[in-house]
CSV table of C-alpha atoms in Angstrom, one decimal:
chain,number,residue,atom,x,y,z
V,1,MET,CA,81.9,122.3,41.1
V,2,LYS,CA,84.7,120.7,43.0
V,3,LYS,CA,85.1,123.8,45.2
V,4,ILE,CA,81.4,123.8,46.0
V,5,HIS,CA,81.5,120.1,47.0
V,6,LEU,CA,84.6,120.7,49.1
V,7,LEU,CA,82.9,123.7,50.9
V,8,PHE,CA,79.9,121.5,51.6
V,9,MET,CA,82.0,118.8,53.1
V,10,LEU,CA,83.8,121.3,55.4
V,11,LEU,CA,80.6,122.9,56.6
V,12,SER,CA,78.9,119.6,57.3
V,13,ALA,CA,81.9,118.0,59.1
V,14,PRO,CA,82.2,118.2,62.9
V,15,LEU,CA,84.4,121.0,64.2
V,16,PHE,CA,86.5,118.4,66.0
V,17,ALA,CA,87.3,114.8,65.3
V,18,GLN,CA,85.2,112.5,67.5
V,19,LYS,CA,87.1,111.8,70.8
V,20,LYS,CA,88.2,108.3,71.4
V,21,PRO,CA,86.4,106.4,74.1
V,22,ASN,CA,87.5,106.7,77.7
V,23,ILE,CA,88.4,103.5,79.6
V,24,VAL,CA,87.9,102.5,83.2
V,25,LEU,CA,89.6,99.1,83.7
V,26,ILE,CA,88.8,97.6,87.1
V,27,LEU,CA,90.6,94.5,88.5
V,28,ALA,CA,89.5,92.8,91.7
V,29,ASP,CA,92.0,90.7,93.7
V,30,ASP,CA,91.3,87.0,94.7
V,31,MET,CA,87.6,87.3,94.0
V,32,GLY,CA,85.7,84.1,93.5
V,33,TYR,CA,83.6,83.3,90.4
V,34,SER,CA,80.3,83.6,92.3
V,35,ASP,CA,81.1,86.5,94.6
V,36,ILE,CA,79.0,89.2,92.9
V,37,GLY,CA,75.2,89.3,92.8
V,38,LEU,CA,75.2,88.9,89.1
V,39,MET,CA,76.9,85.5,89.5
V,40,GLY,CA,74.7,84.2,92.4
V,41,SER,CA,76.1,85.9,95.4
V,42,GLU,CA,74.2,87.2,98.4
V,43,ILE,CA,76.9,90.0,98.9
V,44,LYS,CA,75.6,93.5,98.1
V,45,THR,CA,77.2,94.5,94.8
V,46,PRO,CA,74.5,96.7,93.1
V,47,ASN,CA,76.9,98.8,91.1
V,48,LEU,CA,78.7,95.8,89.5
V,49,ASP,CA,75.3,94.1,88.9
V,50,LEU,CA,74.1,97.2,87.1
V,51,LEU,CA,77.1,97.4,84.9
V,52,GLY,CA,76.7,93.7,84.1
V,53,LYS,CA,73.0,93.9,83.4
V,54,ASN,CA,73.4,96.8,81.0
V,55,GLY,CA,76.6,95.6,79.4
V,56,VAL,CA,78.0,92.3,78.3
V,57,LEU,CA,78.6,89.5,80.9
V,58,PHE,CA,81.1,86.9,79.8
V,59,THR,CA,80.5,83.6,81.6
V,60,GLN,CA,83.5,81.7,80.1
V,61,PHE,CA,86.3,84.1,80.6
V,62,TYR,CA,89.7,83.2,81.9
V,63,ASN,CA,92.5,84.9,83.9
V,64,ALA,CA,96.0,83.4,84.3
V,65,GLY,CA,95.3,81.9,87.7
V,66,ARG,CA,97.5,84.1,89.9
V,67,CYS,CA,97.9,87.8,90.6
V,68,CYS,CA,101.3,88.5,88.9
V,69,PRO,CA,100.7,86.4,85.7
V,70,SER,CA,97.2,87.8,85.3
V,71,ARG,CA,98.3,91.4,85.6
V,72,ALA,CA,101.2,90.9,83.2
V,73,ALA,CA,98.8,89.4,80.6
V,74,LEU,CA,96.3,92.2,81.2
V,75,LEU,CA,98.8,95.0,80.7
V,76,THR,CA,100.6,93.5,77.7
V,77,GLY,CA,98.2,91.4,75.7
V,78,MET,CA,100.7,88.5,75.9
V,79,TYR,CA,100.9,85.2,77.8
V,80,PRO,CA,102.5,85.9,81.2
V,81,HIS,CA,105.7,84.1,80.2
V,82,GLN,CA,106.1,86.3,77.1
V,83,ALA,CA,105.8,89.3,79.4
V,84,GLY,CA,108.4,88.0,81.9
V,85,MET,CA,105.9,86.9,84.6
V,86,GLY,CA,105.6,83.1,84.4
V,87,LEU,CA,105.9,82.9,88.1
V,88,MET,CA,105.8,85.8,90.6
V,89,VAL,CA,107.4,89.2,91.0
V,90,THR,CA,111.0,89.4,92.2
V,91,THR,CA,112.5,92.0,94.5
V,92,LYS,CA,116.0,91.4,92.9
V,93,PRO,CA,117.3,93.4,90.0
V,94,TYR,CA,117.4,91.5,86.7
V,95,ASP,CA,120.6,89.6,86.1
V,96,ASN,CA,120.7,88.3,82.5
V,97,GLY,CA,123.3,85.8,83.4
V,98,LYS,CA,121.2,84.1,86.1
V,99,THR,CA,117.6,84.9,85.4
V,100,PHE,CA,115.4,83.0,83.0
V,101,ALA,CA,113.5,85.7,81.1
V,102,PRO,CA,110.0,84.1,81.0
V,103,TYR,CA,110.3,84.0,84.9
V,104,GLN,CA,112.3,87.2,85.4
V,105,GLY,CA,109.7,88.6,87.7
V,106,PHE,CA,109.0,92.0,86.1
V,107,LEU,CA,107.5,93.2,82.8
V,108,ASN,CA,109.5,92.6,79.7
V,109,ARG,CA,110.6,95.9,78.0
V,110,GLU,CA,110.0,94.2,74.6
V,111,THR,CA,106.2,94.1,75.4
V,112,PRO,CA,104.7,97.6,75.6
V,113,THR,CA,102.0,98.1,78.3
V,114,ILE,CA,98.5,99.2,77.3
V,115,ALA,CA,99.2,102.5,79.0
V,116,GLU,CA,102.3,103.1,76.8
V,117,GLU,CA,100.3,102.3,73.7
V,118,LEU,CA,97.3,104.5,74.6
V,119,ARG,CA,99.5,107.4,75.7
V,120,LYS,CA,101.0,107.5,72.2
V,121,HIS,CA,97.5,108.2,70.9
V,122,GLY,CA,96.6,111.1,73.1
V,123,TYR,CA,95.3,109.3,76.2
V,124,GLN,CA,95.8,110.6,79.7
V,125,THR,CA,96.8,107.5,81.7
V,126,PHE,CA,96.1,107.0,85.4
V,127,MET,CA,96.4,104.1,87.7
V,128,SER,CA,95.2,103.6,91.3
V,129,GLY,CA,95.9,100.4,93.1
V,130,LYS,CA,98.1,97.3,93.2
V,131,TRP,CA,100.9,97.0,90.7
V,132,HIS,CA,102.7,93.7,91.5
V,133,VAL,CA,104.6,93.4,88.2
V,134,GLY,CA,107.9,95.1,89.1
V,135,GLU,CA,109.5,96.0,92.4
V,136,GLN,CA,112.4,98.2,91.2
V,137,GLN,CA,111.6,101.9,90.5
V,138,GLU,CA,112.6,101.6,86.9
V,139,GLU,CA,109.7,99.1,86.5
V,140,TRP,CA,107.0,101.1,88.4
V,141,PRO,CA,103.9,102.4,86.7
V,142,ASN,CA,105.2,105.9,86.0
V,143,GLN,CA,108.1,104.3,84.1
V,144,ARG,CA,105.7,102.0,82.2
V,145,GLY,CA,103.3,104.5,80.6
V,146,PHE,CA,101.2,105.9,83.4
V,147,ASP,CA,101.1,109.7,83.8
V,148,HIS,CA,100.0,109.4,87.4
V,149,TYR,CA,100.0,106.5,89.9
V,150,PHE,CA,99.0,105.9,93.4
V,151,GLY,CA,99.1,102.5,95.1
V,152,LEU,CA,100.8,99.4,96.4
V,153,ILE,CA,103.8,98.3,94.4
V,154,SER,CA,103.9,94.9,96.2
V,155,GLY,CA,101.3,92.2,96.6
V,156,ALA,CA,99.5,92.6,99.9
V,157,THR,CA,99.5,94.6,103.1
V,158,SER,CA,97.2,95.7,105.9
V,159,TYR,CA,94.2,97.7,104.8
V,160,TYR,CA,94.8,100.1,107.7
V,161,GLU,CA,98.5,100.7,107.5
V,162,VAL,CA,101.5,99.9,105.3
V,163,LEU,CA,103.8,97.2,106.6
V,164,SER,CA,107.5,97.8,106.7
V,165,ASN,CA,108.2,95.4,103.9
V,166,ARG,CA,105.7,97.0,101.5
V,167,GLN,CA,105.8,100.1,99.3
V,168,LEU,CA,102.9,102.5,99.0
V,169,ILE,CA,103.8,105.3,96.6
V,170,GLU,CA,102.4,108.2,94.6
V,171,ASP,CA,104.2,109.2,91.5
V,172,ASN,CA,107.5,107.5,92.5
V,173,LYS,CA,107.4,109.0,96.0
V,174,LYS,CA,106.6,107.3,99.3
V,175,TYR,CA,103.0,107.9,100.5
V,176,ILE,CA,102.4,108.3,104.2
V,177,PRO,CA,98.8,107.2,105.0
V,178,SER,CA,96.7,109.0,107.6
V,179,ASP,CA,95.2,107.5,110.8
V,180,GLN,CA,91.9,107.1,108.9
V,181,PHE,CA,93.4,105.2,106.0
V,182,TYR,CA,91.6,102.2,104.6
V,183,MET,CA,93.2,100.8,101.4
V,184,THR,CA,90.0,100.2,99.3
V,185,ASP,CA,88.7,103.7,100.0
V,186,ALA,CA,92.0,105.2,99.3
V,187,ILE,CA,92.2,103.5,95.9
V,188,SER,CA,88.7,104.7,95.0
V,189,ASP,CA,89.4,108.2,96.3
V,190,LYS,CA,92.5,108.6,94.2
V,191,ALA,CA,90.8,107.2,91.1
V,192,ILE,CA,88.1,109.8,91.4
V,193,ALA,CA,90.7,112.5,92.0
V,194,TYR,CA,92.4,111.5,88.8
V,195,LEU,CA,89.1,111.7,86.9
V,196,LYS,CA,88.5,115.2,88.3
V,197,SER,CA,91.9,116.3,87.1
V,198,ALA,CA,91.5,114.9,83.6
V,199,ASN,CA,91.5,117.3,80.6
V,200,SER,CA,88.1,116.9,78.9
V,201,LYS,CA,89.6,117.4,75.5
V,202,ASN,CA,91.5,114.2,75.6
V,203,PRO,CA,90.4,110.6,76.4
V,204,PHE,CA,91.5,109.0,79.6
V,205,PHE,CA,92.6,105.5,80.6
V,206,LEU,CA,92.1,104.7,84.3
V,207,TYR,CA,93.3,101.4,85.6
V,208,VAL,CA,91.8,100.7,89.1
V,209,ALA,CA,93.5,97.6,90.6
V,210,TYR,CA,91.9,97.0,94.0
V,211,THR,CA,93.6,94.9,96.6
V,212,ALA,CA,90.1,93.8,97.8
V,213,PRO,CA,89.1,91.2,98.6
V,214,HIS,CA,92.6,89.8,98.9
V,215,TRP,CA,93.8,88.9,102.5
V,216,PRO,CA,94.4,90.1,105.1
V,217,LEU,CA,90.7,90.3,106.0
V,218,HIS,CA,90.0,93.9,107.2
V,219,ALA,CA,86.8,95.9,107.3
V,220,PRO,CA,84.9,98.2,109.6
V,221,GLU,CA,83.0,96.5,112.4
V,222,ASN,CA,79.6,97.9,111.5
V,223,LEU,CA,79.7,96.4,108.1
V,224,ILE,CA,81.0,93.0,109.4
V,225,ASN,CA,78.0,92.9,111.7
V,226,GLN,CA,75.6,93.2,108.8
V,227,TYR,CA,76.8,89.9,107.4
V,228,ARG,CA,77.4,87.8,110.5
V,229,LYS,CA,73.9,86.3,110.5
V,230,THR,CA,74.1,85.5,106.8
V,231,TYR,CA,77.0,83.1,107.3
V,232,GLN,CA,75.8,81.2,110.3
V,233,LYS,CA,74.6,78.7,107.8
V,234,GLY,CA,78.1,77.6,106.9
V,235,TRP,CA,79.9,77.0,103.6
V,236,GLU,CA,78.1,73.9,102.4
V,237,ARG,CA,74.7,75.6,102.6
V,238,LEU,CA,76.1,78.8,101.1
V,239,ARG,CA,77.5,76.9,98.2
V,240,GLU,CA,74.2,75.2,97.5
V,241,GLU,CA,72.3,78.5,97.7
V,242,ARG,CA,74.6,80.2,95.3
V,243,PHE,CA,74.4,77.2,92.9
V,244,ALA,CA,70.6,77.3,93.0
V,245,ARG,CA,70.7,81.0,92.0
V,246,GLN,CA,73.1,80.3,89.2
V,247,LYS,CA,70.9,77.6,87.8
V,248,LYS,CA,67.8,79.8,88.0
V,249,MET,CA,69.8,82.6,86.2
V,250,GLY,CA,70.7,80.1,83.5
V,251,LEU,CA,74.4,80.7,84.0
V,252,LEU,CA,75.5,77.0,83.9
V,253,PRO,CA,73.2,75.0,81.7
V,254,SER,CA,75.5,72.0,81.6
V,255,ALA,CA,76.0,71.8,85.4
V,256,GLY,CA,73.4,69.3,86.6
V,257,GLN,CA,74.6,69.2,90.2
V,258,LEU,CA,77.4,70.5,92.4
V,259,PRO,CA,80.6,68.5,92.4
V,260,ASP,CA,81.6,67.0,95.7
V,261,LEU,CA,83.1,69.4,98.2
V,262,ASP,CA,86.9,69.4,98.6
V,263,PRO,CA,87.6,66.4,100.9
V,264,ASP,CA,90.1,68.6,102.9
V,265,VAL,CA,87.2,71.0,103.9
V,266,ALA,CA,85.7,70.2,107.3
V,267,ARG,CA,81.9,70.0,107.7
V,268,PHE,CA,80.6,73.2,109.2
V,269,ASP,CA,78.4,71.5,111.7
V,270,THR,CA,81.3,69.6,113.2
V,271,LEU,CA,83.2,72.8,114.3
V,272,LYS,CA,83.5,73.4,118.0
V,273,ASN,CA,83.8,77.2,117.6
V,274,PRO,CA,82.3,78.3,114.3
V,275,SER,CA,82.2,82.0,115.3
V,276,SER,CA,85.7,82.9,114.0
V,277,TYR,CA,84.9,81.3,110.7
V,278,ILE,CA,81.6,83.3,110.5
V,279,ASP,CA,83.6,86.4,111.2
V,280,LYS,CA,86.0,85.7,108.4
V,281,MET,CA,83.3,85.4,105.7
V,282,ALA,CA,81.4,88.3,107.1
V,283,THR,CA,84.6,90.4,106.8
V,284,TYR,CA,85.2,89.2,103.3
V,285,ALA,CA,81.7,90.2,102.3
V,286,ALA,CA,82.1,93.6,103.8
V,287,MET,CA,85.3,94.1,101.8
V,288,MET,CA,83.5,93.2,98.6
V,289,GLN,CA,80.7,95.6,99.5
V,290,ILE,CA,83.2,98.5,100.1
V,291,MET,CA,84.8,97.8,96.8
V,292,ASP,CA,81.5,97.9,95.0
V,293,GLU,CA,80.6,101.2,96.7
V,294,GLY,CA,83.9,102.6,95.5
V,295,ILE,CA,83.1,101.5,91.9
V,296,GLY,CA,79.7,103.2,92.3
V,297,ARG,CA,81.4,106.5,93.2
V,298,ILE,CA,83.7,106.2,90.2
V,299,MET,CA,80.6,105.6,88.0
V,300,GLN,CA,79.0,108.7,89.5
V,301,GLU,CA,82.0,110.8,88.8
V,302,VAL,CA,82.1,109.7,85.1
V,303,LYS,CA,78.4,110.6,84.8
V,304,ALA,CA,78.9,114.0,86.4
V,305,SER,CA,81.6,114.7,83.9
V,306,GLY,CA,79.2,114.1,81.0
V,307,GLU,CA,81.4,111.2,79.7
V,308,TRP,CA,79.2,108.3,80.6
V,309,ASN,CA,78.1,107.2,77.1
V,310,ASN,CA,81.7,107.5,75.8
V,311,THR,CA,83.3,105.5,78.6
V,312,ILE,CA,84.1,101.8,78.6
V,313,PHE,CA,83.9,100.1,82.0
V,314,VAL,CA,85.7,96.7,82.3
V,315,PHE,CA,85.6,94.5,85.4
V,316,LEU,CA,87.1,91.1,86.2
V,317,SER,CA,89.2,89.3,88.8
V,318,ASP,CA,92.9,88.3,88.6
V,319,ASN,CA,92.2,84.7,89.8
V,320,GLY,CA,89.7,82.5,91.6
V,321,ALA,CA,89.0,82.4,95.3
V,322,CYS,CA,92.1,82.0,97.6
V,323,HIS,CA,92.7,78.9,99.7
V,324,GLU,CA,95.9,80.2,101.4
V,325,LEU,CA,96.6,80.2,105.1
V,326,LEU,CA,98.8,82.9,106.6
V,327,ASP,CA,100.6,81.6,109.7
V,328,ASP,CA,104.1,81.7,108.2
V,329,ARG,CA,103.4,84.8,106.1
V,330,ALA,CA,101.9,86.7,109.1
V,331,ALA,CA,104.9,86.1,111.2
V,332,LYS,CA,107.2,87.3,108.4
V,333,ASP,CA,105.1,90.4,107.6
V,334,LEU,CA,104.2,91.4,111.1
V,335,GLY,CA,107.2,90.3,113.1
V,336,GLU,CA,106.9,87.8,115.9
V,337,ALA,CA,105.4,90.3,118.3
V,338,GLY,CA,102.9,91.6,115.8
V,339,TYR,CA,102.0,88.0,114.9
V,340,GLN,CA,101.3,87.0,118.5
V,341,LYS,CA,99.2,90.1,118.9
V,342,SER,CA,97.2,89.3,115.8
V,343,LEU,CA,96.2,85.9,117.2
V,344,SER,CA,94.1,87.7,119.9
V,345,THR,CA,92.9,90.6,117.7
V,346,PRO,CA,89.3,90.3,116.4
V,347,VAL,CA,89.0,89.3,112.8
V,348,GLY,CA,88.7,92.4,110.6
V,349,ALA,CA,90.3,94.8,113.1
V,350,LYS,CA,93.6,96.6,112.7
V,351,GLY,CA,96.3,94.3,113.8
V,352,SER,CA,94.5,91.1,112.7
V,353,TYR,CA,96.0,89.2,109.9
V,354,THR,CA,94.1,86.3,108.5
V,355,THR,CA,92.3,84.8,105.5
V,356,TYR,CA,89.2,82.6,105.1
V,357,GLY,CA,90.9,79.4,103.8
V,358,LYS,CA,89.6,76.6,101.7
V,359,GLU,CA,86.3,76.5,103.6
V,360,TRP,CA,84.8,79.7,102.3
V,361,ALA,CA,86.9,79.7,99.1
V,362,SER,CA,85.1,76.5,98.1
V,363,ALA,CA,81.8,78.6,98.2
V,364,GLY,CA,83.4,81.6,96.5
V,365,ASN,CA,84.3,79.5,93.4
V,366,THR,CA,80.8,77.9,93.2
V,367,PRO,CA,80.4,75.6,91.3
V,368,PHE,CA,84.0,75.0,90.2
V,369,ARG,CA,86.8,72.9,91.6
V,370,MET,CA,90.0,74.1,93.1
V,371,TYR,CA,91.4,77.6,93.9
V,372,LYS,CA,93.8,80.3,93.0
V,373,HIS,CA,97.0,79.1,91.3
V,374,TRP,CA,95.4,75.9,90.1
V,375,MET,CA,94.5,75.6,86.4
V,376,HIS,CA,91.1,73.9,87.1
V,377,GLU,CA,88.1,76.1,86.5
V,378,GLY,CA,88.0,77.4,90.1
V,379,GLY,CA,91.5,78.8,89.7
V,380,ILE,CA,91.2,80.6,86.3
V,381,SER,CA,87.5,81.5,85.8
V,382,THR,CA,86.3,85.0,86.3
V,383,PRO,CA,83.2,86.9,85.4
V,384,LEU,CA,84.0,89.6,82.9
V,385,ILE,CA,81.8,92.7,82.5
V,386,ILE,CA,82.2,95.2,79.6
V,387,HIS,CA,79.9,98.2,79.7
V,388,PHE,CA,79.9,100.8,76.9
V,389,PRO,CA,76.6,102.6,76.2
V,390,LYS,CA,77.8,103.9,72.8
V,391,LEU,CA,78.3,100.4,71.5
V,392,ILE,CA,76.2,98.1,73.8
V,393,THR,CA,72.7,99.5,73.8
V,394,LYS,CA,71.1,96.5,75.4
V,395,GLY,CA,72.8,94.2,77.9
V,396,PHE,CA,73.4,90.5,77.1
V,397,ARG,CA,75.3,87.5,78.3
V,398,THR,CA,77.8,85.4,76.2
V,399,ASN,CA,79.4,82.0,76.7
V,400,GLN,CA,82.0,82.7,74.0
V,401,VAL,CA,85.5,82.0,75.4
V,402,GLY,CA,88.0,84.7,76.2
V,403,HIS,CA,91.3,85.2,78.0
V,404,ILE,CA,92.6,88.1,80.0
V,405,MET,CA,95.3,88.9,77.3
V,406,ASP,CA,92.4,89.6,74.9
V,407,LEU,CA,91.5,92.8,76.7
V,408,PHE,CA,94.6,94.7,75.5
V,409,PRO,CA,93.7,94.3,71.8
V,410,THR,CA,90.0,94.8,72.5
V,411,LEU,CA,90.4,98.2,74.1
V,412,LEU,CA,92.8,99.3,71.3
V,413,ASP,CA,90.4,97.9,68.7
V,414,ILE,CA,87.4,99.9,70.0
V,415,GLY,CA,89.6,103.0,69.8
V,416,LYS,CA,90.7,102.2,66.3
V,417,ILE,CA,94.4,101.9,67.4
V,418,ASN,CA,96.8,99.4,66.0
V,419,PRO,CA,99.3,98.0,68.5
V,420,SER,CA,102.9,98.9,67.8
V,421,LYS,CA,103.9,95.3,68.1
V,422,PRO,CA,101.9,92.1,67.5
V,423,VAL,CA,100.1,90.7,70.6
V,424,GLN,CA,99.0,87.2,71.5
V,425,GLY,CA,95.5,88.3,72.5
V,426,LYS,CA,92.5,88.5,70.1
V,427,SER,CA,90.0,91.4,70.2
V,428,LEU,CA,86.6,90.7,71.8
V,429,LEU,CA,85.0,93.5,69.7
V,430,PRO,CA,83.0,91.1,67.4
V,431,ILE,CA,81.4,89.6,70.6
V,432,LEU,CA,80.5,93.1,71.8
V,433,LYS,CA,78.7,93.6,68.5
V,434,GLN,CA,76.8,90.3,69.1
V,435,LYS,CA,78.8,88.4,66.4
V,436,THR,CA,80.7,85.2,66.7
V,437,ARG,CA,84.4,85.8,67.1
V,438,GLU,CA,87.0,83.6,65.5
V,439,GLU,CA,88.4,81.6,68.5
V,440,HIS,CA,92.0,81.2,69.5
V,441,PRO,CA,93.3,77.9,68.1
V,442,PHE,CA,93.7,77.1,71.8
V,443,ILE,CA,94.6,78.8,75.0
V,444,ALA,CA,97.0,77.5,77.6
V,445,TRP,CA,98.3,78.0,81.1
V,446,GLU,CA,101.3,77.2,83.3
V,447,HIS,CA,102.0,78.4,86.8
V,448,GLN,CA,104.1,76.6,89.5
V,449,GLY,CA,103.8,73.3,87.7
V,450,ASN,CA,100.0,73.6,87.3
V,451,ARG,CA,99.2,73.3,83.6
V,452,ALA,CA,96.2,73.3,81.2
V,453,ILE,CA,95.2,73.7,77.6
V,454,ARG,CA,91.7,74.5,76.2
V,455,GLU,CA,90.9,73.8,72.5
V,456,GLY,CA,87.2,74.4,71.7
V,457,ASP,CA,85.2,72.6,74.3
V,458,TRP,CA,88.0,70.3,75.3
V,459,LYS,CA,90.2,71.0,78.3
V,460,LEU,CA,93.3,69.1,79.4
V,461,VAL,CA,94.5,70.0,82.9
V,462,TRP,CA,97.3,68.7,85.0
V,463,ASP,CA,96.4,67.8,88.6
V,464,ASN,CA,99.6,68.7,90.4
V,465,ASN,CA,98.5,66.8,93.5
V,466,LEU,CA,97.7,63.6,91.8
V,467,LYS,CA,100.4,64.0,89.2
V,468,LYS,CA,98.2,63.2,86.2
V,469,TRP,CA,96.5,64.7,83.2
V,470,GLU,CA,92.7,65.0,83.3
V,471,LEU,CA,90.5,65.5,80.2
V,472,TYR,CA,87.1,67.3,80.2
V,473,ASN,CA,84.5,68.3,77.7
V,474,LEU,CA,83.5,71.7,79.1
V,475,LYS,CA,80.4,72.0,76.9
V,476,ASN,CA,78.9,69.0,78.8
V,477,ASP,CA,80.9,69.2,82.0
V,478,ARG,CA,82.0,72.7,82.9
V,479,ILE,CA,82.4,71.7,86.5
V,480,GLU,CA,85.1,69.1,85.6
V,481,ALA,CA,83.4,66.2,87.3
V,482,HIS,CA,83.9,63.5,84.6
V,483,ASP,CA,87.5,62.8,83.6
V,484,LEU,CA,87.6,61.3,80.1
V,485,ALA,CA,91.4,60.8,79.9
V,486,THR,CA,91.3,57.1,79.9
V,487,LYS,CA,88.2,56.8,77.6
V,488,LEU,CA,89.7,59.1,75.0
V,489,PRO,CA,93.4,58.5,74.9
V,490,ASP,CA,93.9,59.9,71.4
V,491,LYS,CA,92.3,63.3,72.4
V,492,ARG,CA,94.4,63.3,75.5
V,493,LEU,CA,97.6,62.7,73.6
V,494,ASP,CA,96.8,65.3,70.9
V,495,LEU,CA,96.3,68.0,73.6
V,496,ILE,CA,99.4,66.9,75.5
V,497,ASN,CA,101.4,67.4,72.2
V,498,LYS,CA,99.9,70.8,71.6
V,499,TYR,CA,100.5,71.9,75.2
V,500,THR,CA,104.1,70.7,75.0
V,501,GLN,CA,104.8,72.6,71.8
V,502,TRP,CA,103.2,75.8,73.2
V,503,ALA,CA,105.3,75.4,76.4
V,504,GLN,CA,108.5,75.1,74.4
V,505,ASN,CA,107.6,78.1,72.3
V,506,ILE,CA,107.1,80.5,75.2
V,507,GLY,CA,109.8,79.2,77.4
V,508,VAL,CA,108.0,77.2,80.1
V,509,LYS,CA,110.5,75.5,82.4
């Protein structure tokens, strides 16, 4: 009888064990909270909008506020300081006698990367795009778990060429771009080439880390032209229009009105020559559109391979919109002659080197305050899209809170893989199953003296300009318009104490 039962089990079982899900993890660079259509934007992002409509859209998801810390948390499932990236990447070799480990400037060897973990379980691991978590070759992607890598080791460069102080590589070797090179297209093309090369018998992990829409602002003239008329209205009007769409979509039920515009931002109607500002935002929008088109091509390749239903797509940004200006940086990157030439080169063209500043960034982060590297909502908020047809059969939106370090355990959890070492992140899988996830006791941030802690609906944030703690109830006031620190001193003190203990535990300076 036992033999008959065993024979029946063997005959009824699949010939091969079910393949683990493929993963396409896409990270945008310096994208604002409202920069895709799904979040209120006028920019053409149909592919991301489709993924969000048919997947799960997280409206209260956080990154780490800056490129290097966010990438470290994404790759390791840890707070940035625990992974060695409390500040920014360093070009110097690690000297244990002089360097403080939480700020060492490259990934800690004690924290495995997601690529290292997945490769142990049969995954093919590919990366195309920006690394920015280790400048020395022993810390490059091929040495941290990726079978194949193409991209920019450093933080930013021209989209048309590689500046002399930057490293564009493929599998540990210098990559020489052609005359037709454009960074975003190159990242998409190489991602697709990796998918074509993948062995269909094994699952793949593809990490696509775009440099777009990070400065310098570069895009083809024909695409820039398509957007110029749109931005003649200026940043105040753009911000209002995006907010109106967000309200209509029900994205921000607690936000009754827009907070005041940053007082450092000029009124658009007072500008003597607004054309250059219009060109900047038009170029930025074109860069976003090109990235979305590349994502669309990656989606089509996955469909063509027959792997669509078994592939997880994840999309988010590494920080909020960028306020930075580039005068000093441009002179350093281009040299004095190149910098002088850039001043007379049209925005978006090869040889130009500029960004769009606080003016347009204030609209990019609609409706939130502040920008990249601040810990206010404008610095750390990102839309998160997770699309996985096998699990998510009907798209929905969630306001459950998550942090970028949660993606590491989530992707392992979906694949039924246990991490080799405990991680700080918590799996989002219950949310994907439309359940309520047990929250982190709190989540916290620190970068360049900017600090914050969120516990439930309460957020304490340090304003590094005013040098004071501010307290907000995000359920009632997501836009951080009403500081309750003086009205609720006990809550303020309680969160200060919890932040202080957290900071001591992970080695914040």
